[in-house]
């Protein structure tokens, strides 16, 4: 029974005999509003108030502290649209999203498929794959900085593989800093994709798989033609989650590179934080609002596309 | 008229009550006055570090039993973003440090949020209180006629600190120019020791400090004039500085990945664990001179068996070879401000008074060697400093204090957020790209924004 139906019936019961028809016509009974009041008040009072306040600040020239607030209308937005740094941060977000999503999905499906077969010590592998998800970025950041440094483990491995010419300081190089953050994000989040796909694959019809086997399909073809179409919903969900994560990404870029060197790993989250810390609260808020609009558009587009495919 | 059921009415009242309570909890501050008349004030700051803060707390509370100080140490790069919302909240700090300038804690950035301390200083030190403090420190913390923070410690910068034990072990003497620096670095490198460590990553200005050292060896004072907008960043002085910094990187004097580490904690850890022989720091670095602090720092850097070693200052070398030894920079490092929203202004004033305007507080501050004293006539408690090598380090600290009285060039006083970012990008562009020096200088000129009044100073 849905929540709305349940509330409607409760309302009918409270109103007494004879009221059933009128309340059914009006949909949600007046008393139903009272039941949703706590959540409604919380949402409007806290979340949307903050959004509204951010929109208000975005129209000001303000340092975020003083009593001197000058209204500048849409000037902050105009400036933002011509700020190459903001566009560069958005471009990095797009690249980050595409690569992380593609690799995370591929690895998640492969790991989940492998662990659905009879693998020895499967529990150990599951723990190993999922463990990075639960480690806080702040704890791992110094380790990543060390691993990716000139004297770090990555360069040590490359040197011992005879690939010494590829060694570099991965976070201090403008051509590799962004990719380093992408790699770290994949490392830390592939466990989520794995868990989602592992659960989704549990729902795949075994008879269909069995029939495919009888028809001579190999593992890869079965995975491609049967399993992946069955977990498409999970892929879409993961896509939306990744898009949101990319848009509000802050921790790894801030902790590893602070968006540098020379803004080569700049992301909107770091951009907004830096502008706020530099006493540009209005400009920083305009960037936040812009990001919110982009996030809403992205989620609408992805949801509509997912529905259209159904 | 619609009639609501008892359940629904109860729910509505409960919701309203819960929201009221919740909002009250969000908006109100924790009552910091305890039943026995003891008042707690909150101190948020990037300095002192947590171990030293405990010493401050004890020293103050011992003489002020009715006031407790709750120290909250904030990472320096997160300070502005933490402090701004804090100062708009009733749960924010009562007292907090502000610096003479810079993008992180420059007093001018917080003008509207703090009390004018002129009346307090006048009451405690007299109308001529400015003269009681040294080095122009009061002026550096005064904006539009208001004393925004009371000077606590001064800073002298541009020193190179070196590990004397390592230099002695390799039979080396502190370098005075580029060639000597290169020779020293080659000798250390042959022995597996890093010569000079710099952490130029993050938002801290240490890469800019080294570049300023280079620029000041080319033309003394040019860098400060560029900061003030009196001279252009698009200049042969800046482009030559870019070239020299790149040469230092190519020659292995500074590490190829200096941008990927930060001065704190990484570079500091490397120096304190004796893996590097030199580091560029200011007067505050004398805080690691005492044996116990040095041992703590080494343990924090991963050394399991800390060894006492002697760290000393040396003048920054003439890196351009033009015969100009870069002079030290100096200003008030930080002072203590009182929030306008403080609910305990009287107690906050008592704390500021003790720390910055009494000999006792000042001597305490300079005895933990966080910087030079700002109140004239105050000296560290020399017999109780517990230095690793008193014979050499005490004269070294005395020399730093003398320097603080003679410096003519400010360090961060005239650097605002835009100029700080311009310098940061100039250094990063120098060390991580092949962009021409001229283009980098032009970009710095485009990004920098002198503070109001800088050009007239």
XYZ file of C-alpha atoms in Angstrom:
767
model
C 0.000 0.000 0.000
C 1.392 3.380 -0.933
C 1.907 6.074 1.657
C -0.625 8.362 0.027
C -3.325 5.702 -0.006
C -2.615 4.905 3.593
C -2.869 8.575 4.589
C -6.064 8.964 2.633
C -7.648 6.018 4.398
C -6.521 7.302 7.761
C -8.107 10.649 6.960
C -11.329 8.961 5.937
C -11.412 7.010 9.149
C -10.923 10.188 11.209
C -13.600 12.132 9.364
C -16.241 9.493 10.047
C -18.923 7.906 7.844
C -20.117 9.663 4.763
C -16.951 11.529 4.017
C -15.208 8.804 2.038
C -16.248 9.895 -1.432
C -15.381 13.587 -1.112
C -11.909 12.893 0.270
C -11.139 10.378 -2.398
C -11.993 13.018 -4.989
C -9.748 15.663 -3.454
C -6.727 13.308 -3.327
C -4.669 14.205 -0.267
C -6.836 14.886 2.758
C -6.238 18.135 4.683
C -4.973 16.184 7.655
C -2.470 14.481 5.378
C -0.621 17.766 5.170
C -0.095 17.667 8.891
C 1.643 14.325 8.584
C 4.116 15.650 6.071
C 4.575 18.914 7.962
C 7.779 17.925 9.799
C 9.616 16.877 6.662
C 8.149 19.773 4.689
C 9.152 22.353 7.307
C 12.632 20.870 7.539
C 13.097 20.934 3.773
C 11.756 24.422 3.260
C 13.260 25.825 6.451
C 16.721 24.457 6.046
C 17.542 23.269 2.555
C 15.581 25.676 0.399
C 16.280 28.579 2.703
C 19.997 27.987 2.131
C 19.504 27.776 -1.614
C 17.461 30.970 -1.580
C 20.033 32.713 0.557
C 22.814 31.639 -1.802
C 20.863 33.057 -4.730
C 20.466 36.310 -2.827
C 24.184 36.498 -2.002
C 25.051 35.759 -5.618
C 23.573 39.130 -6.563
C 25.840 40.997 -4.163
C 29.350 42.329 -4.147
C 30.194 41.210 -0.633
C 33.177 39.850 1.255
C 30.991 37.477 3.269
C 31.521 39.293 6.532
C 31.182 43.039 6.487
C 27.948 44.998 6.755
C 28.680 46.597 3.401
C 26.698 44.622 0.827
C 26.315 46.140 -2.593
C 23.690 44.784 -4.950
C 25.163 44.137 -8.386
C 22.296 42.260 -10.017
C 23.536 39.621 -12.433
C 27.040 41.014 -12.722
C 28.593 38.080 -10.876
C 26.961 35.681 -13.343
C 28.137 37.713 -16.328
C 31.669 37.669 -14.953
C 31.438 33.962 -14.276
C 30.378 33.193 -17.830
C 33.484 34.907 -19.145
C 35.849 33.470 -16.533
C 38.083 30.928 -18.315
C 38.966 29.361 -14.980
C 35.343 28.457 -14.274
C 34.914 26.933 -17.734
C 38.165 25.065 -17.328
C 36.880 23.669 -14.013
C 33.666 22.552 -15.723
C 35.644 20.935 -18.533
C 37.699 19.017 -15.985
C 34.444 17.921 -14.360
C 33.149 16.566 -17.650
C 36.382 14.705 -18.374
C 36.441 13.395 -14.822
C 32.841 12.189 -15.056
C 33.240 10.411 -18.378
C 36.463 8.621 -17.481
C 35.542 7.729 -13.903
C 32.098 6.519 -14.940
C 33.410 4.434 -17.838
C 36.223 2.802 -15.894
C 34.242 2.375 -12.701
C 31.354 0.735 -14.561
C 33.622 -1.566 -16.537
C 35.606 -2.658 -13.498
C 32.475 -2.946 -11.366
C 30.817 -5.261 -13.893
C 33.941 -7.352 -14.375
C 34.578 -7.741 -10.637
C 30.921 -8.529 -9.936
C 30.765 -11.104 -12.732
C 33.975 -12.745 -11.571
C 32.818 -12.967 -8.003
C 29.481 -14.433 -9.045
C 31.385 -17.407 -10.372
C 32.847 -19.890 -7.946
C 35.971 -18.103 -6.787
C 37.983 -19.222 -3.787
C 38.276 -16.634 -1.001
C 35.504 -14.562 -2.617
C 34.746 -12.810 0.676
C 38.336 -11.634 0.930
C 38.212 -10.194 -2.593
C 34.919 -8.448 -1.842
C 36.410 -6.825 1.236
C 39.537 -5.792 -0.654
C 37.526 -4.229 -3.472
C 35.143 -2.408 -1.136
C 37.634 -1.295 1.514
C 38.776 1.944 -0.218
C 35.167 3.151 -0.218
C 35.070 3.389 3.561
C 38.426 5.114 4.018
C 38.075 8.881 4.360
C 39.825 10.901 1.636
C 41.501 13.047 4.288
C 43.192 9.954 5.677
C 44.274 8.664 2.296
C 45.410 11.987 0.799
C 48.892 12.011 2.390
C 49.355 8.412 1.261
C 48.328 9.252 -2.292
C 50.627 12.273 -2.294
C 53.460 10.021 -1.242
C 52.658 7.238 -3.712
C 52.422 9.716 -6.587
C 55.518 11.740 -5.660
C 58.844 11.668 -7.476
C 60.187 9.102 -5.015
C 56.853 7.312 -4.676
C 55.679 3.779 -5.313
C 54.304 4.461 -8.803
C 57.672 5.659 -10.052
C 59.433 2.817 -8.248
C 57.282 0.279 -10.080
C 57.776 2.027 -13.425
C 61.536 2.116 -12.916
C 61.641 -1.588 -12.071
C 59.608 -2.378 -15.169
C 62.146 -0.601 -17.343
C 59.798 2.341 -17.850
C 61.969 4.871 -16.063
C 61.430 7.430 -18.799
C 57.775 7.698 -17.753
C 58.521 8.578 -14.158
C 57.508 12.002 -12.985
C 55.989 13.809 -10.073
C 52.434 12.930 -10.979
C 50.688 15.596 -8.929
C 53.179 18.343 -9.713
C 52.956 17.932 -13.466
C 50.305 19.936 -15.285
C 49.802 17.134 -17.810
C 49.160 14.412 -15.231
C 47.628 16.082 -12.162
C 44.048 15.745 -13.433
C 44.561 12.112 -14.439
C 46.083 11.380 -11.054
C 42.931 12.629 -9.373
C 40.821 10.569 -11.761
C 42.864 7.474 -10.899
C 42.575 8.085 -7.171
C 38.804 8.577 -7.479
C 38.443 5.334 -9.437
C 40.483 3.518 -6.804
C 38.336 4.875 -4.015
C 34.915 4.386 -5.619
C 35.051 1.252 -7.742
C 33.831 -0.694 -4.708
C 30.475 1.085 -4.877
C 30.004 0.080 -8.507
C 31.036 -3.448 -7.666
C 28.478 -3.758 -4.847
C 25.669 -2.337 -6.990
C 26.438 -4.631 -9.921
C 26.933 -7.605 -7.658
C 23.447 -7.069 -6.227
C 21.925 -6.393 -9.655
C 23.448 -9.549 -11.128
C 21.804 -11.585 -8.403
C 18.508 -10.740 -10.115
C 19.572 -11.973 -13.561
C 17.424 -14.879 -14.688
C 19.552 -18.009 -14.419
C 17.368 -19.897 -16.910
C 18.175 -17.355 -19.589
C 21.864 -17.685 -18.857
C 21.556 -21.466 -18.935
C 19.756 -21.290 -22.277
C 22.535 -19.092 -23.633
C 25.116 -21.590 -22.499
C 23.230 -24.400 -24.238
C 23.230 -22.255 -27.375
C 27.002 -22.108 -27.125
C 27.503 -18.549 -25.808
C 30.835 -17.985 -24.092
C 31.379 -15.981 -20.885
C 32.040 -12.660 -22.589
C 29.121 -12.920 -25.001
C 26.788 -13.950 -22.181
C 27.975 -11.013 -20.138
C 27.542 -8.618 -23.034
C 24.220 -9.843 -24.424
C 22.409 -11.004 -21.308
C 23.891 -9.677 -18.092
C 24.636 -6.081 -19.116
C 21.139 -5.427 -20.570
C 19.713 -6.784 -17.329
C 21.736 -4.368 -15.193
C 21.131 -1.318 -17.394
C 19.087 0.308 -14.648
C 22.052 0.074 -12.332
C 24.297 1.621 -14.971
C 21.899 4.562 -15.309
C 21.713 4.987 -11.528
C 25.491 4.846 -11.307
C 25.715 7.437 -14.073
C 23.484 9.848 -12.166
C 25.392 9.245 -8.945
C 28.699 9.817 -10.728
C 27.475 12.984 -12.390
C 26.424 14.395 -9.035
C 29.686 13.287 -7.426
C 31.698 14.920 -10.214
C 29.841 18.211 -9.915
C 30.359 18.492 -6.191
C 33.853 17.013 -6.161
C 36.059 18.760 -3.631
C 37.966 16.437 -1.337
C 40.591 14.806 -3.547
C 41.428 17.871 -5.696
C 41.653 20.059 -2.606
C 43.666 17.609 -0.556
C 45.995 16.458 -3.330
C 46.639 19.464 -5.568
C 44.474 22.405 -4.454
C 43.429 22.572 -8.089
C 46.998 23.046 -9.313
C 49.550 23.263 -10.555
C 48.478 26.248 -12.620
C 44.809 25.234 -12.272
C 45.441 22.021 -14.205
C 43.251 20.050 -11.800
C 40.786 22.789 -10.928
C 37.219 21.691 -10.161
C 34.171 23.851 -9.405
C 34.195 22.845 -5.729
C 37.765 24.071 -5.267
C 37.007 27.177 -7.330
C 34.046 28.059 -5.096
C 36.003 27.414 -1.904
C 38.940 29.520 -3.050
C 36.754 32.437 -4.046
C 34.922 32.330 -0.714
C 38.181 32.205 1.235
C 39.431 35.150 -0.823
C 36.488 37.209 0.473
C 34.501 37.027 -2.782
C 31.310 35.643 -1.246
C 29.006 36.995 -3.976
C 31.069 35.587 -6.825
C 31.510 32.317 -5.000
C 27.746 32.034 -4.478
C 27.078 32.768 -8.137
C 29.348 29.837 -9.019
C 27.483 27.656 -6.503
C 24.102 28.572 -7.988
C 25.398 27.945 -11.476
C 26.602 24.544 -10.375
C 23.205 23.787 -8.870
C 21.491 24.647 -12.150
C 23.917 22.447 -14.078
C 23.353 19.592 -11.623
C 19.582 19.882 -11.975
C 19.784 19.968 -15.757
C 22.139 16.993 -15.815
C 19.893 14.916 -13.600
C 16.757 15.830 -15.608
C 18.461 14.958 -18.895
C 19.782 11.654 -17.586
C 16.453 10.687 -16.043
C 14.530 11.557 -19.205
C 16.966 9.598 -21.334
C 16.660 6.627 -19.030
C 12.847 6.768 -19.238
C 12.933 7.117 -23.001
C 15.008 3.946 -23.284
C 12.489 2.055 -21.199
C -14.736 24.660 9.249
C -12.605 21.588 9.251
C -12.059 19.688 12.473
C -8.755 17.991 13.063
C -8.515 14.830 15.074
C -6.710 14.731 18.423
C -3.875 12.796 16.833
C -3.439 15.338 14.096
C -3.574 18.271 16.496
C -1.059 16.576 18.763
C 1.196 15.981 15.796
C 0.967 19.602 14.710
C 1.842 20.889 18.165
C 4.642 18.381 18.526
C 6.044 19.439 15.173
C 5.877 23.099 16.035
C 7.506 22.419 19.401
C 10.255 20.294 17.917
C 11.001 22.883 15.254
C 11.070 25.661 17.805
C 13.447 23.694 19.964
C 15.544 22.733 16.977
C 15.816 26.288 15.688
C 16.548 27.548 19.157
C 19.311 24.984 19.456
C 20.714 26.039 16.098
C 20.599 29.744 16.755
C 21.620 29.927 20.350
C 25.069 29.610 21.745
C 26.208 27.287 24.419
C 26.170 29.135 27.677
C 29.838 29.459 28.535
C 29.329 30.912 31.994
C 29.568 28.104 34.489
C 27.709 27.974 37.771
C 30.771 28.830 39.842
C 31.302 32.123 38.053
C 33.955 30.782 35.721
C 33.593 32.082 32.159
C 34.921 30.210 29.145
C 36.131 32.130 26.120
C 36.814 30.542 22.754
C 40.072 31.063 20.895
C 40.251 29.924 17.265
C 43.560 30.227 15.519
C 46.191 28.918 13.136
C 48.721 29.645 15.849
C 49.842 28.571 18.407
C 50.058 24.881 17.575
C 48.085 22.566 19.851
C 50.951 21.553 22.151
C 51.946 25.175 22.707
C 48.296 26.195 23.134
C 48.117 23.993 26.229
C 51.018 25.949 27.719
C 49.299 29.276 26.957
C 46.092 27.997 28.497
C 47.798 26.913 31.687
C 49.842 30.102 32.035
C 46.766 32.318 31.576
C 44.343 30.289 33.657
C 46.816 30.042 36.544
C 46.690 33.802 36.933
C 43.029 34.200 35.901
C 41.092 31.496 37.750
C 37.714 32.882 36.703
C 38.389 32.614 32.979
C 38.932 29.455 31.000
C 40.246 29.505 27.448
C 39.051 26.929 25.006
C 41.670 26.740 22.225
C 40.665 25.484 18.801
C 43.596 25.135 16.424
C 42.626 25.570 12.759
C 44.835 24.546 9.839
C 46.212 27.791 8.410
C 44.990 27.212 4.860
C 41.450 26.583 6.127
C 41.505 29.565 8.458
C 39.627 32.174 6.372
C 36.892 29.735 5.357
C 36.489 28.610 8.979
C 36.699 32.027 10.553
C 34.239 33.874 8.300
C 31.125 31.853 9.172
C 32.365 31.610 12.768
C 32.388 35.380 13.089
C 28.785 35.531 11.928
C 27.661 33.000 14.494
C 27.091 33.185 18.221
C 29.154 30.005 18.528
C 32.207 31.543 16.917
C 35.444 32.675 18.528
C 35.697 35.382 21.166
C 39.360 35.953 20.400
C 41.433 34.995 17.376
C 44.692 35.929 15.643
C 44.965 38.282 12.694
C 48.049 39.038 10.624
C 49.373 42.267 9.205
C 48.481 41.190 5.701
C 48.248 38.273 3.339
C 45.329 36.414 1.858
C 44.810 34.130 4.815
C 44.438 36.277 7.892
C 45.132 39.855 6.851
C 43.505 42.143 9.419
C 42.005 44.338 6.680
C 39.858 41.383 5.581
C 38.054 41.293 8.928
C 37.664 44.987 9.702
C 33.904 44.936 10.267
C 33.899 41.867 12.490
C 36.265 42.937 15.241
C 36.350 45.392 18.105
C 38.568 48.443 17.950
C 41.234 47.774 20.587
C 42.485 51.363 20.751
C 40.570 52.143 23.986
C 41.917 48.986 25.650
C 45.507 49.714 24.594
C 45.171 53.317 25.750
C 43.786 52.243 29.101
C 46.494 49.651 29.718
C 49.575 51.219 28.110
C 48.653 54.896 27.946
C 47.952 57.270 25.097
C 51.423 56.655 23.681
C 50.807 52.914 23.418
C 52.064 52.894 19.835
C 55.536 53.693 21.091
C 55.408 50.861 23.609
C 55.297 48.387 20.741
C 58.236 48.097 18.349
C 58.656 47.889 14.595
C 55.596 49.853 13.470
C 53.546 46.866 14.604
C 50.552 48.914 15.768
C 50.283 50.734 12.439
C 50.392 47.431 10.583
C 47.310 46.212 12.452
C 45.475 49.541 12.271
C 42.912 50.021 9.515
C 40.913 53.214 9.110
C 42.095 54.410 12.499
C 40.980 51.242 14.309
C 43.398 48.877 16.014
C 41.938 45.582 14.794
C 44.264 43.296 16.722
C 46.791 43.869 19.459
C 50.336 42.893 18.346
C 51.517 39.658 19.917
C 54.557 38.435 18.003
C 56.650 39.901 15.246
C 58.199 38.035 12.343
C 61.491 38.354 10.520
C 61.732 36.326 7.341
C 63.892 35.333 4.347
C 66.324 33.335 6.440
C 67.650 30.011 5.322
C 67.753 27.646 8.289
C 70.439 25.000 8.152
C 71.302 21.842 10.033
C 74.746 22.657 11.426
C 75.462 19.062 12.364
C 74.974 17.927 8.774
C 77.101 20.776 7.424
C 79.867 19.866 9.905
C 79.632 16.189 9.024
C 80.196 16.995 5.339
C 82.797 19.673 6.074
C 80.684 22.377 4.451
C 79.967 26.008 5.264
C 76.735 27.909 4.568
C 76.646 29.077 0.942
C 76.596 32.773 0.140
C 75.935 32.686 -3.611
C 74.574 30.438 -6.347
C 77.802 28.631 -7.153
C 78.463 27.818 -3.517
C 74.852 26.697 -3.153
C 75.275 24.353 -6.119
C 78.549 22.969 -4.713
C 76.958 22.376 -1.300
C 74.000 20.651 -2.909
C 76.213 18.413 -5.010
C 78.157 17.390 -1.907
C 75.007 16.572 0.047
C 73.484 14.778 -2.917
C 76.548 12.552 -3.187
C 75.978 11.575 0.423
C 72.260 10.888 -0.065
C 71.096 14.011 1.764
C 68.671 16.478 0.246
C 70.287 19.885 0.143
C 67.385 22.327 0.321
C 63.765 21.401 0.900
C 60.899 23.632 -0.101
C 57.210 22.786 -0.031
C 55.715 24.987 -2.709
C 52.410 23.145 -3.055
C 49.159 24.281 -1.475
C 48.165 27.839 -0.744
C 51.042 28.857 1.508
C 53.428 31.455 0.076
C 56.792 29.716 0.484
C 57.515 29.343 -3.225
C 56.920 33.068 -3.531
C 59.295 33.703 -0.631
C 62.127 31.956 -2.463
C 61.380 33.804 -5.671
C 61.344 37.040 -3.697
C 64.768 36.156 -2.302
C 66.011 35.779 -5.862
C 64.362 39.029 -6.985
C 65.819 40.896 -4.025
C 69.280 39.681 -4.978
C 68.709 41.149 -8.441
C 67.195 44.453 -7.327
C 66.548 44.936 -3.611
C 63.010 46.118 -2.876
C 61.645 45.523 -6.390
C 59.340 42.693 -5.331
C 57.724 44.799 -2.598
C 57.226 47.667 -5.026
C 55.526 45.268 -7.443
C 53.249 44.074 -4.621
C 52.346 47.675 -3.870
C 51.650 48.400 -7.530
C 54.493 50.893 -7.739
C 56.339 48.753 -10.250
C 55.202 46.231 -12.824
C 55.455 42.463 -12.569
C 56.255 42.557 -16.270
C 59.872 43.359 -15.743
C 63.338 41.918 -16.380
C 63.706 41.510 -12.586
C 60.764 39.088 -12.513
C 61.659 37.243 -15.710
C 65.228 36.780 -14.499
C 63.874 35.496 -11.187
C 61.798 32.963 -13.115
C 64.881 31.843 -15.039
C 66.981 31.476 -11.885
C 64.291 29.482 -10.083
C 64.060 27.164 -13.083
C 67.845 26.815 -13.098
C 67.769 25.883 -9.414
C 65.280 23.159 -10.242
C 67.314 21.921 -13.212
C 70.510 21.929 -11.108
C 68.834 19.889 -8.391
C 69.062 22.646 -5.777
C 65.322 22.442 -5.302
C 63.483 19.195 -5.880
C 61.752 18.576 -9.166
C 58.523 17.919 -7.307
C 58.689 20.841 -4.866
C 55.181 21.782 -6.029
C 53.734 18.439 -4.958
C 54.617 18.861 -1.293
C 53.632 21.537 1.175
C 55.901 23.437 3.537
C 53.806 22.059 6.394
C 53.877 19.259 7.187
C 55.987 17.612 4.480
C 58.950 19.971 3.970
C 59.141 20.677 7.692
C 59.144 16.937 8.415
C 61.935 16.350 5.908
C 64.108 19.017 7.546
C 63.305 18.032 11.116
C 64.042 14.373 10.382
C 67.459 15.503 9.080
C 66.851 14.290 5.552
C 67.491 17.803 4.230
C 70.154 20.293 5.223
C 68.416 23.623 4.508
C 64.935 25.097 4.510
C 63.645 28.645 4.100
C 61.649 29.794 7.101
C 61.219 32.868 9.276
C 61.811 33.758 12.898
C 58.942 31.504 14.013
C 61.100 28.510 13.162
C 63.162 29.106 16.308
C 60.313 27.308 18.118
C 62.090 24.079 17.096
C 65.340 25.153 18.810
C 64.399 23.728 22.242
C 65.328 20.078 22.777
C 61.839 18.900 23.714
C 60.114 20.645 20.796
C 62.756 19.360 18.393
C 62.228 15.811 19.671
C 58.456 16.152 19.319
C 58.858 17.446 15.773
C 61.152 14.575 14.867
C 58.734 12.030 16.294
C 55.917 13.671 14.345
C 58.112 13.304 11.254
C 58.408 9.567 11.858
C 61.791 9.454 13.604
C 61.678 6.699 16.222
C 64.876 7.706 17.981
C 65.079 11.526 17.893
C 68.578 12.998 18.023
C 69.403 16.474 19.238
C 70.757 18.598 16.397
C 71.590 22.267 15.986
C 69.530 24.343 13.597
C 70.673 27.890 12.908
C 69.838 30.739 10.562
C 72.036 31.937 7.733
C 71.429 34.913 5.458
C 69.734 33.992 2.188
C 72.405 33.602 -0.508
C 72.898 36.037 -3.361
C 71.322 33.740 -5.928
C 71.605 36.097 -8.893
C 75.302 36.798 -8.388
C 74.779 40.556 -8.556
C 76.346 41.166 -5.178
C 73.109 41.893 -3.307
C 72.595 39.823 -0.182
C 68.787 39.743 0.252
C 67.778 41.662 3.358
C 65.357 40.224 5.886
C 61.675 41.146 5.797
C 59.768 42.044 8.911
C 56.394 42.966 10.295
C 53.998 41.970 13.020
C 53.364 38.256 12.538
C 50.029 38.252 14.268
C 48.008 40.067 16.843
C 44.946 39.074 18.816
C 41.490 40.386 17.910
C 38.158 40.327 19.738
C 35.004 39.415 17.841
C 32.205 41.981 17.828
C 29.800 39.110 18.522
C 31.648 37.914 21.601
C 29.303 37.430 24.541
C 32.229 37.748 26.945
C 34.032 40.870 25.843
C 35.318 41.717 29.296
C 36.992 38.340 29.681
C 38.217 38.459 26.082
C 39.807 41.831 26.791
C 41.460 40.374 29.874
C 42.999 37.640 27.730
C 44.198 40.060 25.039
C 45.574 42.376 27.698
C 47.532 39.575 29.406
C 48.883 38.101 26.191
C 49.862 41.241 24.327
C 50.158 44.120 26.763
C 51.838 42.663 29.824
C 55.453 41.650 30.173
C 54.368 38.326 31.595
C 52.256 37.344 28.586
C 54.728 38.727 26.087
C 57.642 36.959 27.707
C 55.660 33.768 27.709
C 54.941 34.184 23.990
C 58.511 34.907 22.989
C 59.845 32.171 25.266
C 58.015 29.498 23.296
C 59.867 31.121 20.387
C 56.890 31.558 18.087
C 58.292 34.896 17.064
C 59.931 38.027 18.321
C 58.301 40.018 21.146
C 56.291 43.030 20.055
C 56.347 44.928 23.360
C 59.596 46.831 23.701
C 62.010 45.691 26.383
C 60.687 42.141 26.619
C 63.091 39.276 26.072
C 62.717 35.512 26.151
C 63.288 33.733 29.417
C 66.827 32.807 28.317
C 67.856 30.446 31.170
C 64.767 28.296 30.730
C 64.607 27.942 26.957
C 66.120 24.456 27.017
C 67.833 24.994 23.659
C 69.479 22.113 21.840
C 72.703 24.106 21.595
C 72.483 27.221 23.808
C 75.979 28.371 22.942
C 75.081 28.864 19.275
C 71.323 29.163 19.293
C 70.964 31.894 21.916
C 73.106 34.362 19.918
C 71.191 33.279 16.817
C 67.843 34.140 18.421
C 69.249 37.456 19.725
C 70.355 38.219 16.173
C 66.831 37.490 14.868
C 65.354 39.881 17.451
C 67.843 42.571 16.434
C 66.939 42.044 12.776
C 63.276 42.563 13.618
C 64.100 46.076 14.774
C 65.998 47.041 11.643
C 64.006 45.547 8.763
C 62.567 48.074 6.358
C 60.729 45.789 3.975
C 57.374 44.254 4.949
C 56.538 40.644 4.242
C 52.790 40.195 3.724
C 51.423 43.553 4.872
C 50.458 44.687 1.360
C 49.544 41.337 -0.112
C 45.824 40.821 -0.707
C 44.046 37.698 -2.004
C 44.487 38.557 -5.693
C 48.206 39.301 -5.412
C 48.755 36.188 -3.298
C 47.096 34.099 -6.015
C 49.148 35.848 -8.717
C 52.396 34.995 -6.915
C 51.267 31.408 -6.331
C 50.522 30.952 -10.028
C 53.801 32.631 -10.991
C 55.741 30.083 -8.946
C 53.683 27.108 -10.120
C 53.978 28.228 -13.735
C 57.729 28.590 -13.303
C 58.264 25.144 -11.851
C 55.729 23.065 -13.773
C 55.378 24.538 -17.243
C 57.536 25.643 -20.133
C 55.601 28.879 -20.489
C 58.032 31.708 -21.197
C 59.160 33.894 -18.317
C 57.740 36.935 -20.097
C 54.296 35.326 -20.376
C 54.339 34.308 -16.716
C 55.281 37.815 -15.674
C 52.522 39.267 -17.840
C 50.010 36.895 -16.279
C 51.139 37.939 -12.794
C 50.690 41.577 -13.745
C 47.185 40.785 -14.975
C 46.163 38.877 -11.838
C 47.745 41.007 -9.094
C 45.689 43.708 -7.434
C 47.427 46.139 -5.074
C 45.644 46.934 -1.840
C 44.171 50.370 -1.253
C 46.805 52.692 0.107
C 49.699 50.410 -0.812
C 51.105 52.734 -3.431
C 51.242 55.594 -0.915
C 53.033 53.625 1.791
